[in-house]
Amino acid sequence: MIPSRLASSAARRLSQWRPSVSSTGGMRCLSLSPQALDTSVSSDVIIDRYVASRVVAEESPRLPNDSYERNALYEAEEERSMGGVTASVRQNWTRDEIAEIFHQPFYELMYKASTVHRMYWDPSEVQQCTLLSIKTGGCSEDCSYCSQSTRHKTFVKPTPTMKVQEVLEAAQRAKEAGSTRFCMGAAWRELGNKKNAFGHILEMVRGVNGMGLEVCCTLGMLNAEQAKQLKEAGLSAYNHNLDTSPEHYPKVISTRSYEDRLNTIANVRDAGISVCCGGILGLGEEEKDRVGLLHVLATLPEHPESVPINALVAVEGTPLGDSDDISRVDAFAMARMIATARIVMPRTMVRLSAGRLSFSDAEQYLMFQAGANSIFNGDKLLTTANPEFDQDQALFRKFGFQGKPAHKGPRVAPAEEQGKVAITKVQGTNNVEQQYA
């Protein structure tokens, strides 16, 4: 339930971005729905249709950047429809429902996901994030895919935590290259009692936030007090992936339980920090495990603000990197996962993350068409390669994409602004429905 203070704030913001109606720019008309002509049905059901002007403003209005305020704007919204596709934000998905979506013929799944994406987002705007490893190697966990574990013999050598100034210089370079969210990762099981290191991280968060960048961290498990302090320092989001389904998880990791991860996510959410939570394809899982992961994410009390979809980057020396049973994740598997995530979590940013370097430009475009609207860019994604900044800017120009500005909410979907989306709302206790087109 969204707190009333947020709902009030959201209502004020709503009045700022709602498209205006003029005698030349468009026409709003009220008419009774076909059902209302039946005397057995309540005449309170009204269709409110907006016919947009053909002239669209160069800069679409923006929604609040705070995901909690943004969601409060749509608290009364029941569903959206366009082009024969209907979508809604809901937390009561069943596994069978998600499996049915996931296993649709690829062409049908792609059409539906792309349509849902356009109903809720501006498909030309893509968030650009940079991930820096501020503490590499030396992790006590046994994640079978990770090159930073002390239990695996890989190319990664443990390094101390970076100095605050070094991190701020890296953040400045990321900003100059076009990144708008700066993420800092540390190879720890948990923050625990690392008071000195945590103090430095809080200083990093304040410094990066002061540059006008959004700040994200991935530091392992957090308790409620640590999450609160990160929020106060200016943290925008916290990444803590579930990796795979609850059933497959014990085959990948034994040193941290699934419940441990869910508890950290709850601590982050309760502190008012946006949750970034996704998974990895290529861990030896079956398709039912991919469905299982999406089911957990889509039935959280609130959908994550962003869901990273990673393709395993196999590293020699790790159990999965040395296994002959692990096959490469192809672009179609990635697109299917992204498309299903887009449909079941329409207002969530879906991030194309690790493994992106292994896909061609055309394959990446397929993933954007499936509903991805965020990427990691730069030359270092923790300890695996990722496309250079300049390559990403060229890719954006090729696709006609624009980067999402930092500390600004997403644009209102052009399809919504142009009146192409039918929006059904339920208002009050009498379940009165209104449809906006």
Coordinates of C-alpha atoms in Angstrom, one line a residue:
M1 CA 0.0 0.0 0.0
I2 CA 1.5 3.4 -1.0
P3 CA 1.7 5.8 2.0
S4 CA -0.8 8.7 1.7
R5 CA 2.0 11.3 1.8
L6 CA 3.5 9.7 -1.4
A7 CA 0.1 9.4 -3.0
S8 CA -0.5 13.1 -2.4
S9 CA 2.9 14.1 -3.7
A10 CA 2.3 11.9 -6.7
A11 CA -1.0 13.6 -7.4
R12 CA 0.8 16.9 -7.4
R13 CA 3.3 15.6 -9.8
L14 CA 0.6 14.0 -12.0
S15 CA -1.0 17.5 -12.5
Q16 CA 2.4 18.7 -13.8
W17 CA 2.9 16.2 -16.6
R18 CA -0.7 15.3 -17.6
P19 CA -1.1 16.3 -21.3
S20 CA -3.1 19.5 -21.8
V21 CA -6.2 19.5 -24.1
S22 CA -6.8 22.4 -26.4
S23 CA -9.3 23.1 -29.2
T24 CA -6.5 22.6 -31.7
G25 CA -4.4 20.0 -30.0
G26 CA -6.9 17.3 -29.4
M27 CA -10.4 16.5 -28.3
R28 CA -11.7 14.7 -25.1
C29 CA -15.2 13.3 -25.3
L30 CA -17.4 11.3 -22.9
S31 CA -19.7 8.5 -23.9
L32 CA -21.5 5.7 -22.3
S33 CA -19.9 2.3 -22.8
P34 CA -21.9 -0.3 -24.7
Q35 CA -22.5 -2.1 -21.3
A36 CA -24.1 1.0 -19.9
L37 CA -26.9 0.8 -22.5
D38 CA -28.0 -2.4 -20.8
T39 CA -30.2 -1.4 -17.9
S40 CA -29.0 -4.4 -16.0
V41 CA -25.5 -2.9 -15.8
S42 CA -24.6 0.1 -13.8
S43 CA -24.5 3.3 -15.9
D44 CA -21.5 4.5 -13.8
V45 CA -19.2 2.8 -16.3
I46 CA -17.8 5.6 -18.5
I47 CA -15.4 5.6 -21.4
D48 CA -13.3 8.7 -21.5
R49 CA -11.5 8.9 -24.8
Y50 CA -8.7 11.3 -25.7
V51 CA -8.0 11.8 -29.4
A52 CA -4.4 13.2 -29.5
S53 CA -3.1 15.8 -31.9
R54 CA -0.9 14.6 -34.7
V55 CA 1.6 17.1 -33.5
V56 CA 3.7 15.7 -30.6
A57 CA 5.9 17.8 -28.4
E58 CA 9.7 17.3 -29.0
E59 CA 10.2 16.6 -25.3
S60 CA 7.6 14.3 -23.7
P61 CA 6.7 15.0 -20.1
R62 CA 8.5 13.0 -17.5
L63 CA 7.2 10.9 -14.6
P64 CA 8.6 11.2 -11.0
N65 CA 12.1 9.6 -10.7
D66 CA 11.2 8.0 -7.4
S67 CA 9.7 4.6 -8.2
Y68 CA 7.4 4.7 -5.2
E69 CA 6.0 8.1 -6.2
R70 CA 5.7 6.9 -9.8
N71 CA 3.8 3.8 -8.8
A72 CA 1.5 5.9 -6.6
L73 CA 0.3 7.7 -9.7
Y74 CA -1.1 4.5 -11.1
E75 CA -2.5 3.0 -7.9
A76 CA -6.1 3.1 -9.4
E77 CA -5.0 1.7 -12.8
E78 CA -6.4 -1.7 -13.6
E79 CA -4.9 -2.4 -17.0
R80 CA -3.7 -1.0 -20.3
S81 CA -4.4 -2.3 -23.8
M82 CA -3.2 -1.4 -27.3
G83 CA -3.0 -3.4 -30.6
G84 CA -4.9 -6.3 -29.2
V85 CA -2.6 -6.7 -26.2
T86 CA -3.7 -6.2 -22.6
A87 CA -1.2 -5.7 -19.7
S88 CA -1.4 -4.9 -16.0
V89 CA 0.9 -4.5 -13.0
R90 CA 0.0 -7.3 -10.5
Q91 CA 1.7 -9.4 -7.9
N92 CA -0.6 -12.4 -8.0
W93 CA 0.9 -14.2 -10.9
T94 CA 1.0 -18.0 -10.8
R95 CA 3.9 -20.1 -12.2
D96 CA 1.5 -21.6 -14.8
E97 CA 0.5 -18.1 -16.1
I98 CA 4.1 -17.1 -16.4
A99 CA 5.1 -20.4 -18.0
E100 CA 2.3 -19.9 -20.6
I101 CA 3.7 -16.5 -21.5
F102 CA 7.2 -17.8 -21.6
H103 CA 6.5 -20.7 -23.9
Q104 CA 4.5 -18.8 -26.5
P105 CA 5.7 -19.0 -30.1
F106 CA 8.7 -16.6 -30.3
Y107 CA 7.0 -14.2 -32.9
E108 CA 3.9 -13.9 -30.7
L109 CA 5.9 -13.3 -27.5
M110 CA 8.0 -10.6 -29.2
Y111 CA 5.0 -8.8 -30.5
K112 CA 3.3 -8.8 -27.1
A113 CA 6.4 -7.8 -25.2
S114 CA 7.2 -5.0 -27.7
T115 CA 3.6 -3.7 -27.5
V116 CA 3.6 -3.8 -23.6
H117 CA 7.0 -1.9 -23.7
R118 CA 5.4 0.8 -25.8
M119 CA 2.3 1.1 -23.6
Y120 CA 4.4 1.8 -20.5
W121 CA 7.7 3.3 -21.8
D122 CA 9.3 5.5 -24.4
P123 CA 11.2 2.8 -26.4
S124 CA 13.8 5.3 -27.6
E125 CA 15.0 6.0 -24.1
V126 CA 17.6 3.6 -22.5
Q127 CA 19.3 4.0 -19.2
Q128 CA 23.1 3.8 -19.2
C129 CA 24.8 2.4 -16.1
T130 CA 28.5 1.9 -15.3
L131 CA 29.6 -0.8 -12.8
L132 CA 32.9 -0.5 -11.1
S133 CA 34.4 -3.2 -8.9
I134 CA 35.6 -1.3 -5.8
K135 CA 36.8 -4.4 -4.0
T136 CA 37.8 -7.3 -6.3
G137 CA 38.4 -10.9 -5.3
G138 CA 38.8 -12.6 -1.9
C139 CA 35.1 -13.5 -1.5
S140 CA 34.3 -16.4 0.9
E141 CA 31.2 -17.4 -1.0
D142 CA 31.2 -20.5 -3.2
C143 CA 29.0 -19.2 -6.1
S144 CA 29.9 -21.7 -8.8
Y145 CA 30.0 -19.0 -11.6
C146 CA 32.0 -16.4 -9.8
S147 CA 35.7 -15.7 -10.5
Q148 CA 36.1 -13.7 -7.3
S149 CA 35.6 -16.6 -4.9
T150 CA 38.6 -17.7 -2.9
R151 CA 37.4 -21.3 -3.5
H152 CA 38.2 -21.1 -7.2
K153 CA 41.5 -20.7 -9.0
T154 CA 40.9 -18.0 -11.6
F155 CA 42.7 -15.0 -13.1
V156 CA 41.3 -12.7 -10.5
K157 CA 43.7 -11.6 -7.7
P158 CA 42.3 -10.1 -4.5
T159 CA 42.8 -6.4 -4.2
P160 CA 42.0 -4.0 -1.4
T161 CA 39.1 -1.6 -1.4
M162 CA 39.7 1.3 -3.7
K163 CA 40.4 4.7 -2.3
V164 CA 37.4 7.1 -2.2
Q165 CA 39.2 9.6 -4.5
E166 CA 39.9 6.8 -7.1
V167 CA 36.2 5.9 -7.2
L168 CA 35.1 9.5 -7.6
E169 CA 37.5 10.0 -10.5
A170 CA 36.1 6.8 -12.1
A171 CA 32.6 8.1 -11.6
Q172 CA 33.5 11.4 -13.2
R173 CA 34.9 9.6 -16.3
A174 CA 31.7 7.6 -16.5
K175 CA 29.6 10.8 -16.3
E176 CA 31.6 12.4 -19.1
A177 CA 31.2 9.3 -21.3
G178 CA 27.4 9.6 -20.9
S179 CA 26.6 7.2 -18.1
T180 CA 23.9 8.4 -15.7
R181 CA 23.9 5.7 -13.0
F182 CA 27.1 4.6 -11.3
C183 CA 27.1 1.3 -9.6
M184 CA 29.8 0.1 -7.1
G185 CA 30.4 -3.6 -6.4
A186 CA 32.4 -5.2 -3.7
A187 CA 33.3 -8.9 -3.5
W188 CA 31.9 -9.5 0.0
R189 CA 29.5 -12.0 1.4
E190 CA 28.0 -9.2 3.6
L191 CA 28.9 -5.9 5.0
G192 CA 28.8 -7.3 8.5
N193 CA 31.1 -5.4 10.9
K194 CA 33.2 -3.7 8.3
K195 CA 32.7 -0.3 9.9
N196 CA 35.7 1.4 8.4
A197 CA 35.1 0.1 4.9
F198 CA 31.4 1.0 5.2
G199 CA 32.3 4.5 6.3
H200 CA 34.3 4.9 3.1
I201 CA 31.5 3.5 1.0
L202 CA 29.1 6.0 2.5
E203 CA 31.6 8.7 1.6
M204 CA 31.7 7.4 -2.0
V205 CA 27.9 7.4 -2.2
R206 CA 27.7 11.0 -1.1
G207 CA 30.4 12.0 -3.5
V208 CA 28.9 10.3 -6.6
N209 CA 25.5 11.6 -5.7
G210 CA 27.0 15.1 -5.5
M211 CA 28.1 14.8 -9.1
G212 CA 24.5 14.5 -10.2
L213 CA 24.7 10.8 -10.9
E214 CA 22.3 8.2 -9.6
V215 CA 24.2 5.8 -7.3
C216 CA 23.8 2.0 -7.0
C217 CA 25.7 -0.5 -4.8
T218 CA 26.0 -4.2 -4.6
L219 CA 27.8 -5.1 -1.4
G220 CA 26.4 -8.5 -0.4
M221 CA 23.9 -8.9 2.5
L222 CA 22.7 -5.8 4.3
N223 CA 20.9 -5.4 7.6
A224 CA 18.1 -2.8 8.1
E225 CA 20.4 -0.2 9.8
Q226 CA 23.0 -0.4 7.0
A227 CA 20.3 0.0 4.4
K228 CA 19.0 3.1 6.3
Q229 CA 22.4 4.7 6.3
L230 CA 22.9 4.1 2.6
K231 CA 19.6 5.7 1.9
E232 CA 20.5 8.8 4.0
A233 CA 23.8 9.0 2.1
G234 CA 22.0 9.3 -1.2
L235 CA 21.9 5.8 -2.5
S236 CA 19.4 5.5 -5.4
A237 CA 19.3 1.7 -5.8
Y238 CA 20.8 -1.5 -4.4
N239 CA 21.5 -4.6 -6.5
H240 CA 21.1 -8.0 -5.0
N241 CA 20.3 -10.8 -7.5
L242 CA 18.4 -14.0 -6.8
D243 CA 20.4 -15.6 -9.7
T244 CA 18.0 -18.4 -10.4
S245 CA 14.9 -20.3 -9.2
P246 CA 14.6 -21.4 -5.5
E247 CA 14.8 -25.0 -6.7
H248 CA 18.0 -24.7 -8.7
Y249 CA 19.7 -22.3 -6.4
P250 CA 21.3 -24.9 -4.1
K251 CA 23.0 -26.4 -7.1
V252 CA 24.8 -23.1 -7.7
I253 CA 25.5 -21.7 -4.2
S254 CA 25.6 -23.3 -0.7
T255 CA 27.1 -20.6 1.4
R256 CA 24.1 -18.2 1.3
S257 CA 20.4 -19.2 1.3
Y258 CA 17.7 -17.9 -0.9
E259 CA 16.0 -16.6 2.1
D260 CA 19.1 -14.6 3.0
R261 CA 18.8 -12.9 -0.3
L262 CA 15.1 -12.2 0.1
N263 CA 15.8 -10.7 3.5
T264 CA 18.3 -8.2 2.1
I265 CA 15.9 -7.2 -0.6
A266 CA 13.2 -6.6 2.1
N267 CA 15.7 -4.5 4.1
V268 CA 16.5 -2.4 1.0
R269 CA 12.8 -1.9 0.1
D270 CA 11.9 -1.0 3.7
A271 CA 14.6 1.7 3.7
G272 CA 13.0 3.3 0.6
I273 CA 15.9 2.4 -1.7
S274 CA 15.0 1.1 -5.2
V275 CA 15.5 -2.6 -5.6
C276 CA 17.6 -3.9 -8.5
C277 CA 17.2 -7.7 -8.6
G278 CA 17.5 -10.2 -11.4
G279 CA 19.3 -13.4 -12.4
I280 CA 21.8 -15.2 -14.7
L281 CA 21.1 -17.5 -17.6
G282 CA 23.5 -20.4 -18.2
L283 CA 23.9 -21.8 -14.7
G284 CA 22.8 -25.2 -15.9
E285 CA 19.2 -24.4 -15.2
E286 CA 16.2 -25.6 -17.1
E287 CA 13.5 -23.4 -18.6
K288 CA 11.2 -24.1 -15.7
D289 CA 13.9 -22.5 -13.5
R290 CA 13.8 -19.3 -15.6
V291 CA 10.1 -19.2 -15.2
G292 CA 10.6 -19.8 -11.4
L293 CA 12.9 -16.9 -11.1
L294 CA 10.5 -14.6 -12.9
H295 CA 7.7 -15.9 -10.7
V296 CA 9.6 -14.9 -7.5
L297 CA 10.4 -11.4 -8.9
A298 CA 6.9 -10.8 -10.1
T299 CA 5.2 -11.8 -6.8
L300 CA 7.4 -9.7 -4.5
P301 CA 5.4 -7.1 -2.5
E302 CA 6.6 -4.5 -5.1
H303 CA 8.2 -5.3 -8.4
P304 CA 11.9 -4.4 -8.5
E305 CA 12.7 -1.0 -10.0
S306 CA 15.1 -2.8 -12.3
V307 CA 15.7 -6.4 -13.3
P308 CA 19.1 -7.3 -14.8
I309 CA 19.2 -10.2 -17.1
N310 CA 22.7 -11.6 -17.3
A311 CA 24.2 -14.3 -19.6
L312 CA 26.8 -16.4 -17.9
V313 CA 30.4 -15.3 -18.8
A314 CA 32.2 -18.6 -18.3
V315 CA 35.4 -18.0 -16.4
E316 CA 38.1 -20.7 -16.5
G317 CA 38.8 -22.0 -13.0
T318 CA 35.1 -21.8 -11.8
P319 CA 33.0 -24.9 -11.6
L320 CA 30.6 -23.7 -14.3
G321 CA 33.4 -22.3 -16.4
D322 CA 35.2 -25.7 -16.4
S323 CA 32.0 -27.7 -17.0
D324 CA 31.4 -29.4 -20.4
D325 CA 27.7 -29.6 -19.6
I326 CA 27.1 -25.8 -19.7
S327 CA 26.2 -24.5 -23.1
R328 CA 26.4 -20.9 -24.3
V329 CA 23.2 -18.8 -23.9
D330 CA 22.0 -17.6 -27.3
A331 CA 20.3 -14.4 -28.2
F332 CA 16.9 -16.1 -28.5
A333 CA 17.0 -17.4 -24.9
M334 CA 18.0 -13.9 -23.7
A335 CA 15.2 -12.3 -25.7
R336 CA 12.6 -14.8 -24.4
M337 CA 13.6 -14.1 -20.8
I338 CA 13.6 -10.3 -21.3
A339 CA 10.2 -10.4 -23.1
T340 CA 8.6 -12.4 -20.4
A341 CA 10.0 -10.1 -17.7
R342 CA 8.6 -7.1 -19.7
I343 CA 5.1 -8.6 -19.8
V344 CA 4.8 -9.7 -16.2
M345 CA 6.5 -6.6 -14.8
P346 CA 5.5 -3.8 -17.2
R347 CA 6.8 -0.8 -15.1
T348 CA 10.1 -2.4 -14.3
M349 CA 13.3 -1.4 -16.1
V350 CA 14.8 -4.6 -17.7
R351 CA 18.6 -4.3 -17.9
L352 CA 20.8 -6.0 -20.5
S353 CA 23.8 -6.8 -18.3
A354 CA 26.7 -9.2 -18.2
G355 CA 27.4 -11.2 -21.4
R356 CA 26.3 -8.4 -23.7
L357 CA 29.7 -8.3 -25.3
S358 CA 29.1 -11.8 -26.7
F359 CA 26.1 -10.7 -28.8
S360 CA 26.2 -8.9 -32.1
D361 CA 24.5 -5.5 -32.6
A362 CA 21.6 -7.2 -34.4
E363 CA 21.2 -9.6 -31.5
Q364 CA 21.3 -6.8 -29.0
Y365 CA 18.6 -5.0 -31.0
L366 CA 16.4 -8.1 -30.7
M367 CA 16.7 -7.8 -26.9
F368 CA 15.8 -4.1 -26.9
Q369 CA 12.8 -5.0 -29.1
A370 CA 11.9 -7.6 -26.4
G371 CA 11.6 -4.9 -23.8
A372 CA 15.1 -4.1 -22.5
N373 CA 15.6 -0.4 -21.6
S374 CA 18.7 -0.3 -19.6
I375 CA 22.3 -1.4 -20.1
F376 CA 25.6 -1.6 -18.4
N377 CA 28.3 0.1 -20.4
G378 CA 32.0 1.0 -20.0
D379 CA 35.0 -1.2 -20.1
K380 CA 34.6 -3.1 -16.9
L381 CA 31.6 -5.1 -15.6
L382 CA 33.0 -6.3 -12.3
T383 CA 35.7 -8.7 -13.6
T384 CA 34.4 -9.5 -17.1
A385 CA 34.7 -7.5 -20.3
N386 CA 31.9 -5.2 -21.5
P387 CA 31.7 -2.9 -24.6
E388 CA 33.7 0.3 -24.5
F389 CA 31.8 3.6 -24.0
D390 CA 32.4 4.8 -27.6
Q391 CA 31.1 1.5 -29.0
D392 CA 27.9 2.0 -27.0
Q393 CA 27.4 5.6 -28.1
A394 CA 27.8 4.4 -31.8
L395 CA 25.3 1.6 -31.0
F396 CA 22.8 4.1 -29.6
R397 CA 23.1 6.3 -32.7
K398 CA 22.6 3.3 -34.9
F399 CA 19.4 2.3 -33.1
G400 CA 18.1 5.9 -32.6
F401 CA 18.3 5.6 -28.8
Q402 CA 18.8 8.4 -26.3
G403 CA 20.2 8.0 -22.8
K404 CA 17.9 8.5 -19.8
P405 CA 19.1 11.6 -17.8
A406 CA 20.2 11.0 -14.2
H407 CA 17.8 12.0 -11.4
K408 CA 14.9 12.4 -13.9
G409 CA 12.1 10.1 -14.2
P410 CA 11.2 8.2 -17.4
R411 CA 9.3 9.9 -20.2
V412 CA 5.6 9.3 -20.4
A413 CA 5.1 6.7 -23.1
P414 CA 4.6 8.4 -26.5
A415 CA 1.8 5.9 -27.2
E416 CA 0.0 7.0 -24.0
E417 CA 0.5 10.7 -24.8
Q418 CA -0.8 10.2 -28.3
G419 CA -4.0 8.5 -27.1
K420 CA -3.1 5.1 -28.5
V421 CA -3.4 3.3 -25.1
A422 CA -6.7 2.4 -23.5
I423 CA -6.3 2.7 -19.8
T424 CA -8.9 1.2 -17.4
K425 CA -9.1 2.6 -13.9
V426 CA -11.0 1.5 -10.9
Q427 CA -11.9 4.4 -8.6
G428 CA -13.5 4.4 -5.2
T429 CA -15.1 1.6 -3.3
N430 CA -17.9 1.0 -5.8
N431 CA -15.4 -0.4 -8.3
V432 CA -16.4 2.2 -10.9
E433 CA -14.4 1.6 -14.0
Q434 CA -13.1 4.3 -16.4
Q435 CA -11.3 3.8 -19.6
Y436 CA -9.0 6.3 -21.1
A437 CA -7.9 6.0 -24.7

